[in-house]
């Protein structure tokens, strides 16, 4: 079934469109594909970006904190398609443009979204960052109509680690969150203090 993408906040989209219409922002971006793109540039496929934060409750699920929105930047005319990602961040003044990027996570995100589209249930897609593991994953939330800004992980959610993934975690393998959490929890746990019992 198709994924149900949540609507991005209008200010987040406006900040990306303003950056796309700025020759300076595009030319100074460290994204050769974006600088060399032909035809009109559009921002599509918004995804909320969350950071996974460990919980203090033993065996509990981590919390997800919304930190931004990421848009795929498309160039007019096939075969160019997606040439970069445009990212926004939340500030005290609202959503602002952060940066343009490209690289392996862009193609990996598109592949993971196609994987999510083939699942029998409908999910709400999010990007999930696990900074302590240098990991990015597509988080498929089982409540497709949840408020994207306050959505929290549930055991039935699905994670698709993006490539490159940390050692020992296979990219593009679909995992129920409840199945993957024991491995992530061990890796996210702070190391024991020197001199304390292990």
Coordinates of N, CA and C in Angstrom, one line a residue, residues 89-96:
X89 N 15.6 23.4 9.4 CA 15.7 23.1 10.8 C 14.7 24.0 11.6
X90 N 14.3 23.5 12.8 CA 13.4 24.3 13.6 C 14.3 25.3 14.5
X91 N 13.9 26.6 14.5 CA 14.6 27.5 15.3 C 13.5 28.2 16.2
X92 N 14.0 29.1 17.0 CA 13.0 29.9 17.9 C 12.1 30.8 17.0
X93 N 12.6 31.1 15.8 CA 11.8 31.9 14.9 C 11.0 31.1 13.8
X94 N 11.0 29.8 14.0 CA 10.3 29.0 13.0 C 11.2 28.1 12.2
X95 N 10.7 27.6 11.1 CA 11.5 26.8 10.2 C 12.3 27.6 9.2
X96 N 13.6 27.3 9.2 CA 14.5 28.0 8.3 C 15.3 27.0 7.5

